[in-house]
Coordinates of C-alpha atoms and ligand atoms in Angstrom, one line a residue:
X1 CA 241.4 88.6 210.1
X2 CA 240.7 88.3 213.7
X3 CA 243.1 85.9 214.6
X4 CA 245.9 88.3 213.2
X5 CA 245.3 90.8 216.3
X6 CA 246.7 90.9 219.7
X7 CA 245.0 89.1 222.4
X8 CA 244.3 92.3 224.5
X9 CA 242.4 93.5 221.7
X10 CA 241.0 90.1 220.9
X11 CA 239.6 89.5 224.5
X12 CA 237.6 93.4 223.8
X13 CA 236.4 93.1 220.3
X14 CA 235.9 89.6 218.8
X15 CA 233.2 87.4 218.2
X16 CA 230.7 90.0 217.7
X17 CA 231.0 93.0 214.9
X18 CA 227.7 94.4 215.0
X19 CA 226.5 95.9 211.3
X20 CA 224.6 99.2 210.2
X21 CA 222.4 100.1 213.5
X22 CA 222.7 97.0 215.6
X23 CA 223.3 97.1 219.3
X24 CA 227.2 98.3 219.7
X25 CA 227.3 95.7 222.9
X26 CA 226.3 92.1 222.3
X27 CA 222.9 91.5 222.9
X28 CA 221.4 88.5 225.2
X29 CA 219.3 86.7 222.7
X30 CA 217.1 85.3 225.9
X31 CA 214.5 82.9 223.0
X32 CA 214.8 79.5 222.9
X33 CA 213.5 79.4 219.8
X34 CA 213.8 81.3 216.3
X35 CA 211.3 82.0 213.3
X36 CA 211.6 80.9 209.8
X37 CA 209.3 81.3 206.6
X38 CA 208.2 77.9 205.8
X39 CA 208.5 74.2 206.8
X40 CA 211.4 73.2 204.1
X41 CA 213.9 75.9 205.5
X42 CA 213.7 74.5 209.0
X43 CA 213.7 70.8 207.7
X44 CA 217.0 72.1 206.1
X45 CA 218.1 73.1 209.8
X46 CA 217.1 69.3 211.0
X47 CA 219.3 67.9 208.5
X48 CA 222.9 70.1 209.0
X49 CA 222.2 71.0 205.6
X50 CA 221.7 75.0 206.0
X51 CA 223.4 76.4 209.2
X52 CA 221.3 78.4 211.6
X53 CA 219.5 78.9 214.8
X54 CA 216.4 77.1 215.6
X55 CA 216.0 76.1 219.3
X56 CA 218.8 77.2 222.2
X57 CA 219.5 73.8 223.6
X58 CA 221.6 73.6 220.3
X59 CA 222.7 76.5 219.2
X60 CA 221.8 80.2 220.8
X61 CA 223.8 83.2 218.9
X62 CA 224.8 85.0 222.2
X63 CA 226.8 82.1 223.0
X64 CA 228.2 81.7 219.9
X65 CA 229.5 85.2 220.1
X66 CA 231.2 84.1 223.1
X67 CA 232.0 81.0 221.8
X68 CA 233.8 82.7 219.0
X69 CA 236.1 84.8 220.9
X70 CA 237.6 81.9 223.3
X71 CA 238.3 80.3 219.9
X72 CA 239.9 83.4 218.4
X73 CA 241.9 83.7 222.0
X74 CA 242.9 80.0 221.9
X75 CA 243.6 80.1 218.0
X76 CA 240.9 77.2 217.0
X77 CA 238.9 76.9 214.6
X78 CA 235.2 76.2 216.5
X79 CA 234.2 76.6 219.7
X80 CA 231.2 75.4 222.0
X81 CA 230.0 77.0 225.3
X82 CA 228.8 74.3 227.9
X83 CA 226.9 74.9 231.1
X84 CA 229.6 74.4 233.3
X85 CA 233.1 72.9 233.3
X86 CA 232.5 69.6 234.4
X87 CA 230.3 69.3 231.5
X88 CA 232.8 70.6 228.8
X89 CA 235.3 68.5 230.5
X90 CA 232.9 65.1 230.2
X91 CA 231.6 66.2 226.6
X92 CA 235.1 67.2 224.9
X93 CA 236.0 62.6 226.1
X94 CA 232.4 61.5 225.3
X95 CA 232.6 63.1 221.9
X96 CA 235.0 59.9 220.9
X97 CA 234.9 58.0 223.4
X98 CA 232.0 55.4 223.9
X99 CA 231.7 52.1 226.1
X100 CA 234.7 50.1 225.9
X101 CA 237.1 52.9 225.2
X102 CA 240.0 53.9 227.1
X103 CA 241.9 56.9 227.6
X104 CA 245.1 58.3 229.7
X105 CA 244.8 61.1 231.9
X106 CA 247.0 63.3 234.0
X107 CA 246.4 62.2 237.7
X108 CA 247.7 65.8 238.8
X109 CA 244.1 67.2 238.1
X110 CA 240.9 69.1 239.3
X111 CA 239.4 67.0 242.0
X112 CA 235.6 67.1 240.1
X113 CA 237.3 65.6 236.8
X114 CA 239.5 63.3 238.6
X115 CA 235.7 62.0 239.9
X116 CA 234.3 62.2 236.6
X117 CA 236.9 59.9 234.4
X118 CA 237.8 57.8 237.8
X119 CA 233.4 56.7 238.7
X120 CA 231.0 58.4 236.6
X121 CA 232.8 57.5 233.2
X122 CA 233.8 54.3 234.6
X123 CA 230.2 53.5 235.2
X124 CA 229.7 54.5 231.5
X125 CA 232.0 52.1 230.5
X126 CA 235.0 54.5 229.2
X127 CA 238.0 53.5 231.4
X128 CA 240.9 56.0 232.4
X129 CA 244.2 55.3 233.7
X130 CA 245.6 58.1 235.1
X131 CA 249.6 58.7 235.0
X132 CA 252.3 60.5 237.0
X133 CA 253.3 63.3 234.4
X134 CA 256.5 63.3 235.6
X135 CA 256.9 59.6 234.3
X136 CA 259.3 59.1 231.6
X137 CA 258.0 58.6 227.7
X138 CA 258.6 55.0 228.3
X139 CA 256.6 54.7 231.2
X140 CA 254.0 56.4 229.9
X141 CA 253.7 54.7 226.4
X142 CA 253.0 51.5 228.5
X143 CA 249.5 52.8 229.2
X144 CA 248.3 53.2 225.8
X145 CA 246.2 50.3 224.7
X146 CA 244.5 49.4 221.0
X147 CA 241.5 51.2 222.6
X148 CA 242.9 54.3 223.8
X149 CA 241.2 57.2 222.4
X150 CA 242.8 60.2 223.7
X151 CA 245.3 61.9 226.7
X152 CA 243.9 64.7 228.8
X153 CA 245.8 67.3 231.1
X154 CA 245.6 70.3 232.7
X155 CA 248.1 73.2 231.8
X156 CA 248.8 74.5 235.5
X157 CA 246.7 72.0 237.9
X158 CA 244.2 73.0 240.2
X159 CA 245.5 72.9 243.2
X160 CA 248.9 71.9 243.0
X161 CA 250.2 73.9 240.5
X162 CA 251.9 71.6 238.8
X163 CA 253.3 73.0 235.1
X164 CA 252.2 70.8 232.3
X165 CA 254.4 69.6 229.5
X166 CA 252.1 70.3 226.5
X167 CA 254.3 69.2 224.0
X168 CA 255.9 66.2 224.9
X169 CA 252.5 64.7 225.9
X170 CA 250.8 65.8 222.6
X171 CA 253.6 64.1 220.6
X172 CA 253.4 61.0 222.8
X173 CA 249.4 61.0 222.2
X174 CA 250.4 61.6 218.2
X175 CA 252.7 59.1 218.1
X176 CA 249.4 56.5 219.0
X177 CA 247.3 58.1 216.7
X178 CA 244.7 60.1 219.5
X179 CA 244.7 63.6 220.2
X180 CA 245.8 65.5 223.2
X181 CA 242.9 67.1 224.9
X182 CA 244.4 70.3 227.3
X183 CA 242.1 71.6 230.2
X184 CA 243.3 75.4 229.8
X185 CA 241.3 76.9 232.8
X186 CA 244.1 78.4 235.1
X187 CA 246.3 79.5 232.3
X188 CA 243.7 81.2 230.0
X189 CA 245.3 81.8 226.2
X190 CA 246.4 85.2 227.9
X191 CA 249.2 83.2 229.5
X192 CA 249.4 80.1 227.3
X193 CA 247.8 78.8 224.1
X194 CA 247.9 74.9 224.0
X195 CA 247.6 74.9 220.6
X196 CA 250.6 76.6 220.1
X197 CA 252.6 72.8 221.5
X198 CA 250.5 70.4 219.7
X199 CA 247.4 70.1 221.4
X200 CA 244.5 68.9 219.8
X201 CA 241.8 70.0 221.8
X202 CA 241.3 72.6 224.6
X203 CA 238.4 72.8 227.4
X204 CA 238.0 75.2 230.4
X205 CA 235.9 76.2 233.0
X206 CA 234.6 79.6 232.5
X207 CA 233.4 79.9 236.0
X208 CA 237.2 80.4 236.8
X209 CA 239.1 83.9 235.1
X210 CA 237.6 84.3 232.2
X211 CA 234.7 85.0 233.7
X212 CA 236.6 86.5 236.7
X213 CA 234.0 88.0 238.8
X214 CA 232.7 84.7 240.1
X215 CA 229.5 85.9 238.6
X216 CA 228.4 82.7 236.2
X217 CA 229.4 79.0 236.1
X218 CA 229.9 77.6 232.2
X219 CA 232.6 75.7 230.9
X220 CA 234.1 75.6 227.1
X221 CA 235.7 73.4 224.6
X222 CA 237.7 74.7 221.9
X223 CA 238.9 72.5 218.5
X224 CA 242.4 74.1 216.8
X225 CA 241.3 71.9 213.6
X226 CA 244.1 70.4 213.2
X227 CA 243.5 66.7 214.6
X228 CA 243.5 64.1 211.1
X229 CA 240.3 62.1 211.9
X230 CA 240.1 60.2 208.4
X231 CA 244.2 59.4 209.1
X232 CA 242.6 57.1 212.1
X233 CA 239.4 56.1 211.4
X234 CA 239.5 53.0 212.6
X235 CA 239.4 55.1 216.2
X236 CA 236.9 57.1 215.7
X237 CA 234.0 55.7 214.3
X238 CA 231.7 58.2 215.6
X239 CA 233.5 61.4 213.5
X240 CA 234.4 58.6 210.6
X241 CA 231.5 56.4 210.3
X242 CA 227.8 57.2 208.9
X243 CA 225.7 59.0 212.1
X244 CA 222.4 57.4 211.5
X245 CA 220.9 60.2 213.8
X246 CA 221.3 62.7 210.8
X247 CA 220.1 60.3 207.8
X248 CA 223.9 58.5 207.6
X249 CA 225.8 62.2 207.4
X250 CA 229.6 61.4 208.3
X251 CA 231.0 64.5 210.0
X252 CA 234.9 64.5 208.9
X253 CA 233.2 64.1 206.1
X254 CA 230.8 66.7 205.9
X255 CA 232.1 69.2 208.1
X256 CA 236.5 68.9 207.7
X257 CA 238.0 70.3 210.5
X258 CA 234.7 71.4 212.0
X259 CA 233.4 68.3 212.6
X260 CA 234.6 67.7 215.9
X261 CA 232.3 70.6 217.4
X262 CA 229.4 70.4 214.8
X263 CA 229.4 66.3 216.4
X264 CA 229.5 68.0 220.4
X265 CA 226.8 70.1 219.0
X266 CA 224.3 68.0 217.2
X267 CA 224.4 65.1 218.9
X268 CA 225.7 66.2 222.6
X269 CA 224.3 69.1 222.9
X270 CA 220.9 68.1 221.3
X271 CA 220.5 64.6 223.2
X272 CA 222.3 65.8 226.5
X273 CA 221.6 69.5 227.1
X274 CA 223.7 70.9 229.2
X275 CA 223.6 74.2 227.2
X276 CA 225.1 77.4 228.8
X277 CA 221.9 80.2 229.3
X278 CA 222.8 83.3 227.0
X279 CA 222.4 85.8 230.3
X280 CA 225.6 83.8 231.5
X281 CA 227.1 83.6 228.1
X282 CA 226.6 87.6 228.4
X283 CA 228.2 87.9 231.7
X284 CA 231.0 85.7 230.6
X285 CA 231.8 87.8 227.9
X286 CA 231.8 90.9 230.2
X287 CA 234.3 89.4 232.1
X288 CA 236.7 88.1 228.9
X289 CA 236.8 91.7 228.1
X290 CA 239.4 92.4 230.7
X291 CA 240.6 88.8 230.7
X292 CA 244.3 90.3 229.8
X293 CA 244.3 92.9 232.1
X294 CA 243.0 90.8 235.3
X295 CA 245.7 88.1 234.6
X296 CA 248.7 90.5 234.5
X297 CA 247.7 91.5 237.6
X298 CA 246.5 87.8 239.2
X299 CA 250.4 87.0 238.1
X300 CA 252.0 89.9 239.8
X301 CA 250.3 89.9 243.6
X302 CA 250.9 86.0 243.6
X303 CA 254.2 86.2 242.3
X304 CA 255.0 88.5 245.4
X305 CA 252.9 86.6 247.6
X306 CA 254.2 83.6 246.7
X307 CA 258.0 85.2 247.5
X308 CA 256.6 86.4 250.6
X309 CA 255.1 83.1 252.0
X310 CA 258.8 81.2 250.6
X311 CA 260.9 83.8 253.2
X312 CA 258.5 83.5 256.0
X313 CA 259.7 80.2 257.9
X314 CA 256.6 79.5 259.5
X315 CA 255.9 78.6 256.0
X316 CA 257.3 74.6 255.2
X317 CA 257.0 74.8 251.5
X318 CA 255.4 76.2 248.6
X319 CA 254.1 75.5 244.8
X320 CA 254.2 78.6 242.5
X321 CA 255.8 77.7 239.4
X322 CA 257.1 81.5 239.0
X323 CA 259.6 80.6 242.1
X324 CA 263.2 79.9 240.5
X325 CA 263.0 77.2 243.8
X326 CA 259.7 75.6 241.9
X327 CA 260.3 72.2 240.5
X328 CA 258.0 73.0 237.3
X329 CA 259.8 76.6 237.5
X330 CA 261.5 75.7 233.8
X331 CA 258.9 74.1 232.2
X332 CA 256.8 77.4 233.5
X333 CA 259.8 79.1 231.7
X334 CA 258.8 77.6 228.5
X335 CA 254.9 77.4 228.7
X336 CA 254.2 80.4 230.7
X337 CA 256.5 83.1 230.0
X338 CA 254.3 86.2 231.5
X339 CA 253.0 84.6 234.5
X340 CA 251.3 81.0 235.0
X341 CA 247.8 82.4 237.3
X342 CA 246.9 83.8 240.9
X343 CA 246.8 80.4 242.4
X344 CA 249.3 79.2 244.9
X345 CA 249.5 76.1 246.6
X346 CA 251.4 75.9 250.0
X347 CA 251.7 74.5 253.5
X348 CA 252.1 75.7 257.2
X349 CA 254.8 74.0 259.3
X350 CA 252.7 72.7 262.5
X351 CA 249.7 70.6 262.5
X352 CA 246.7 70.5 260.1
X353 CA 244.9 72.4 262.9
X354 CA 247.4 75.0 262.6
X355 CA 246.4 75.5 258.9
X356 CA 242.8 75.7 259.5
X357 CA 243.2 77.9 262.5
X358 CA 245.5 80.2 259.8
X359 CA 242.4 80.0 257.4
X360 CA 239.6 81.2 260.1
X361 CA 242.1 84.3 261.1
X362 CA 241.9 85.7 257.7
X363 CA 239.9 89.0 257.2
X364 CA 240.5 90.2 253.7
X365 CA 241.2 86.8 252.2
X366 CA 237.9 84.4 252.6
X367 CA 237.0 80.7 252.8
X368 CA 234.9 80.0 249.5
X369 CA 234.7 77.3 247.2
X370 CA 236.2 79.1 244.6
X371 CA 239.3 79.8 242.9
X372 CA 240.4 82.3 240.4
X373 CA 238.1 85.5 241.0
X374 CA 238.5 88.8 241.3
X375 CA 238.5 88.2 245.0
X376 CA 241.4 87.0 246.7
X377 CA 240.4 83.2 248.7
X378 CA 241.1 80.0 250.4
X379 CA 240.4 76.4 250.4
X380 CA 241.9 73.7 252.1
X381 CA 241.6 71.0 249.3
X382 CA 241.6 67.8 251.8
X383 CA 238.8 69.1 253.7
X384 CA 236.9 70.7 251.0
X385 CA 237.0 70.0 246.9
X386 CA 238.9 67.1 247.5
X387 CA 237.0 65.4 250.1
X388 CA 236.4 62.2 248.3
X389 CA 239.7 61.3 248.0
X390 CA 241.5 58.5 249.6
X391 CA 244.9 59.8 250.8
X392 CA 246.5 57.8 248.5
X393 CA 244.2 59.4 245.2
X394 CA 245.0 62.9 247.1
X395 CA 248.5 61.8 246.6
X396 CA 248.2 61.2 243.0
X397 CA 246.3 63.9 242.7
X398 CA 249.5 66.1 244.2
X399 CA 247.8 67.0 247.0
X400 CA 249.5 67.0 249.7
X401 CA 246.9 66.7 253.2
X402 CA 248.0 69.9 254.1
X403 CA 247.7 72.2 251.1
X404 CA 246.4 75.2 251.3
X405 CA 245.0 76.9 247.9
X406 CA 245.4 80.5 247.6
X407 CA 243.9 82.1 244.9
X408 CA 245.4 85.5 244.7
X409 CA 242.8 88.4 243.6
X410 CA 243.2 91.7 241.9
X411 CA 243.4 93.3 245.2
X412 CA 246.1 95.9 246.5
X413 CA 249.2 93.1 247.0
X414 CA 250.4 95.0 250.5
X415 CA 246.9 94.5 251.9
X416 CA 246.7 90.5 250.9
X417 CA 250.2 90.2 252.2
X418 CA 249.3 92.0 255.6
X419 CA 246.1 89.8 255.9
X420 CA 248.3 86.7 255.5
X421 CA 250.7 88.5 257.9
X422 CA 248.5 88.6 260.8
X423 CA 247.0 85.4 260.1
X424 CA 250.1 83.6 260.5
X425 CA 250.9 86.1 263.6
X426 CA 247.4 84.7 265.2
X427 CA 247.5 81.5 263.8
X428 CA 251.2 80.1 264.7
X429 CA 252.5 81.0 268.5
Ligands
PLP1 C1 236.6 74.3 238.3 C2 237.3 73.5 237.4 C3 236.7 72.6 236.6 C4 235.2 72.4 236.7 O1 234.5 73.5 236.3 P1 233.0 73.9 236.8 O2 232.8 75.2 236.0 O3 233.1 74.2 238.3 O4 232.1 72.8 236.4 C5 237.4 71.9 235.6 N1 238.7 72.1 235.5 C6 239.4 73.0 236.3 C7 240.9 73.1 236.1 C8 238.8 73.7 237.3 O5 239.4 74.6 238.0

């Protein structure tokens, strides 16, 4: 029924129909814990036999609300809310990938997942190789191993801006039996639905637009239930296989095309904990409730920022996949058809100084580490997110040492353009 409507009215109304005399607005069910009547209906709880709340860490029903209407957004089937995005990120591999696994990533990501897959997983002992998306299929097959377990990407990258292609990368994952797992964040399903091209599995960071107000961080990951399991088994032992942590219960078995959250949940979730609090899970939903309207606008001020900052020629280049100039501008064509997101990439002819001299002349526009709020700010990568980074990982990464990330806000356009105006005036004699 839900999934029938229009996104606009999705983004309002789904995931919580209140009956006869409940609270109209959802309610912040702040308990971490929940009543039942005897012993045997909680033991029922222990065992994934009976579904229902019994201690937050798991399973809260705020966040489920919430969790229901990114799903019904992004067209899945389940949906889990995570504290933050890193931590959807790291639990949407870890759900089936354990030590000795491999997977294929993107290298034209966020710099805190790049970190994530390239030292903290490693450490774990999940290796990623990372891959120039602009390879061709060849070059890419050649990274897929008997061990690889799934291929991750980003739908726009932050902070390049680079325009993934969703469907040739889900049927090169297909074609080695693992899913393609799409980090949805800068799009949102307002402008594209991953599911739509084949992907498997979706995550984002809510901290970004869907929350919008830069309010709450929180992360999500969304299943479309259409990923075969059982068809590759021999992969996935963790969905396939007996989980002797609930009495020998096999979730592709038990659960069919839930089984890929109700495993992130149980296990994950309950041995791991990074759980998002219900008061953010409230604010979060506050802020998906104009979702479609914020992003129309995010799309128009950057488009004509992005246009302005491509005539000015103090300005050496710029990434905005809406430019027809844009090297992803057809696959943006193709995947994002009403806008890609507020963020633009770019670069300043002169010296790096001149770019951070540009930054500190800003008024309206400010220096955060943020991206994708309400607000309209800056960030040199190099210098700031991406700091880590050898040149040459910044490189594969797509960032260039001298990119700028502009994340375009919901602002008046003529008074971000005249802020960037006189910066450039003050900045570059
Ligand atoms: C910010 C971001 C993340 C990490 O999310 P947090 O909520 O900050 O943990 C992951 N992916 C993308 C694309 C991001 O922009």
């Amino acid at each position: 029924m839900e999934t029938k409507q229009h996104p606009g009215t999705l983004c309002v109304q789904a995931g919580w129909t209140p009956k006869k005399g409940e609270p109209r607005v959802l309610p912040i069910y702040q308990s971490t814990t929940f009543k039942y009547d005897n012993s045997e209906q909680m033991a029922r709880l222990f065992d994934l036999e009976d579904s229902g709340y019994f201690y937050t860490r798991l399973q809260n029903p705020t966040n489920d609300a919430v969790a229901s209407k990114i799903a019904a957004l992004e067209g899945g089937v389940a949906a889990m809310l995570t504290s933050s995005g890193q931590a959807a990120s790291f639990y949407a591999i870890f759900n089936i990938c354990e030590a000795g696994d491999h997977f294929i990533s993107s290298s034209t990501i966020y710099g805190g997942t790049f970190n994530l897959f390239a030292v903290t997983m490693k450490k774990m002992g999940i290796e990623c190789t990372f891959v120039d998306p602009d390879l061709s299929d060849e070059e890419i097959e050649k990274h897929f191993r008997p061990n690889t377990k799934c291929v991750f990407g980003e739908t726009i990258s932050n902070p390049g801006g680079n325009v993934f292609d969703i469907e040739r990368f889900a049927q090169l994952a297909h074609k080695h039996g693992v899913p393609l797992i799409v980090d949805n964040t800068f799009a949102t399903p307002i402008n594209c639905r991953p599911f739509e091209w084949g992907a498997d599995i979706v995550t984002h960071s809510t901290t970004k637009y869907m929350d919008g107000h830069a309010t709450a961080v929180g992360g999500c990951i969304v299943d479309s239930g259409n990923f075969d399991w059982m068809a590759h088994a021999d992969k996935f032992p963790g969905l396939c296989t007996p989980d002797e942590s609930y009495h020998g219960l096999t979730y592709a078995k038990s659960f069919g095309k839930m089984a890929y959250i109700t495993k992130a949940t149980a296990q994950l979730m309950r041995d791991l904990g990074s759980i998002q609090s219900p008061e953010n899970a409230f604010l979060l939903n506050m802020g998906l409730e104009t979702l479609h309207l914020r992003m129309k606008r995010h799309c128009e001020n950057a488009q004509a920022v992005a246009e302005f900052l491509e005539s000015d020629e103090r300005v050496a280049w710029v990434n905005y996949a809406g430019l027809p100039s844009n090297k992803y501008y057809e696959l943006g064509q193709k995947y994002l058809p009403n806008g890609g997101c507020g963020v633009i990439a770019f670069g300043l002819k002169g010296t790096r100084e001149d770019a951070i001299k540009f930054m500190d002349e800003l008024k309206l526009i400010c220096i955060v580490t943020h991206v994708a709020d309400a607000r309209s700010c800056v960030l040199h990568p190099a210098s700031h997110t991406h700091r880590q980074l050898s040149d040459e990982q910044l490189r594969e990464a797509g960032v260039a040492p001298d990119l700028i990330r502009l994340s375009v806000g919901i602002e008046d356009v003529r008074d971000i353009v005249a802020d960037i105006q006189q910066a450039l005036d003050a900045a570059i004699k």
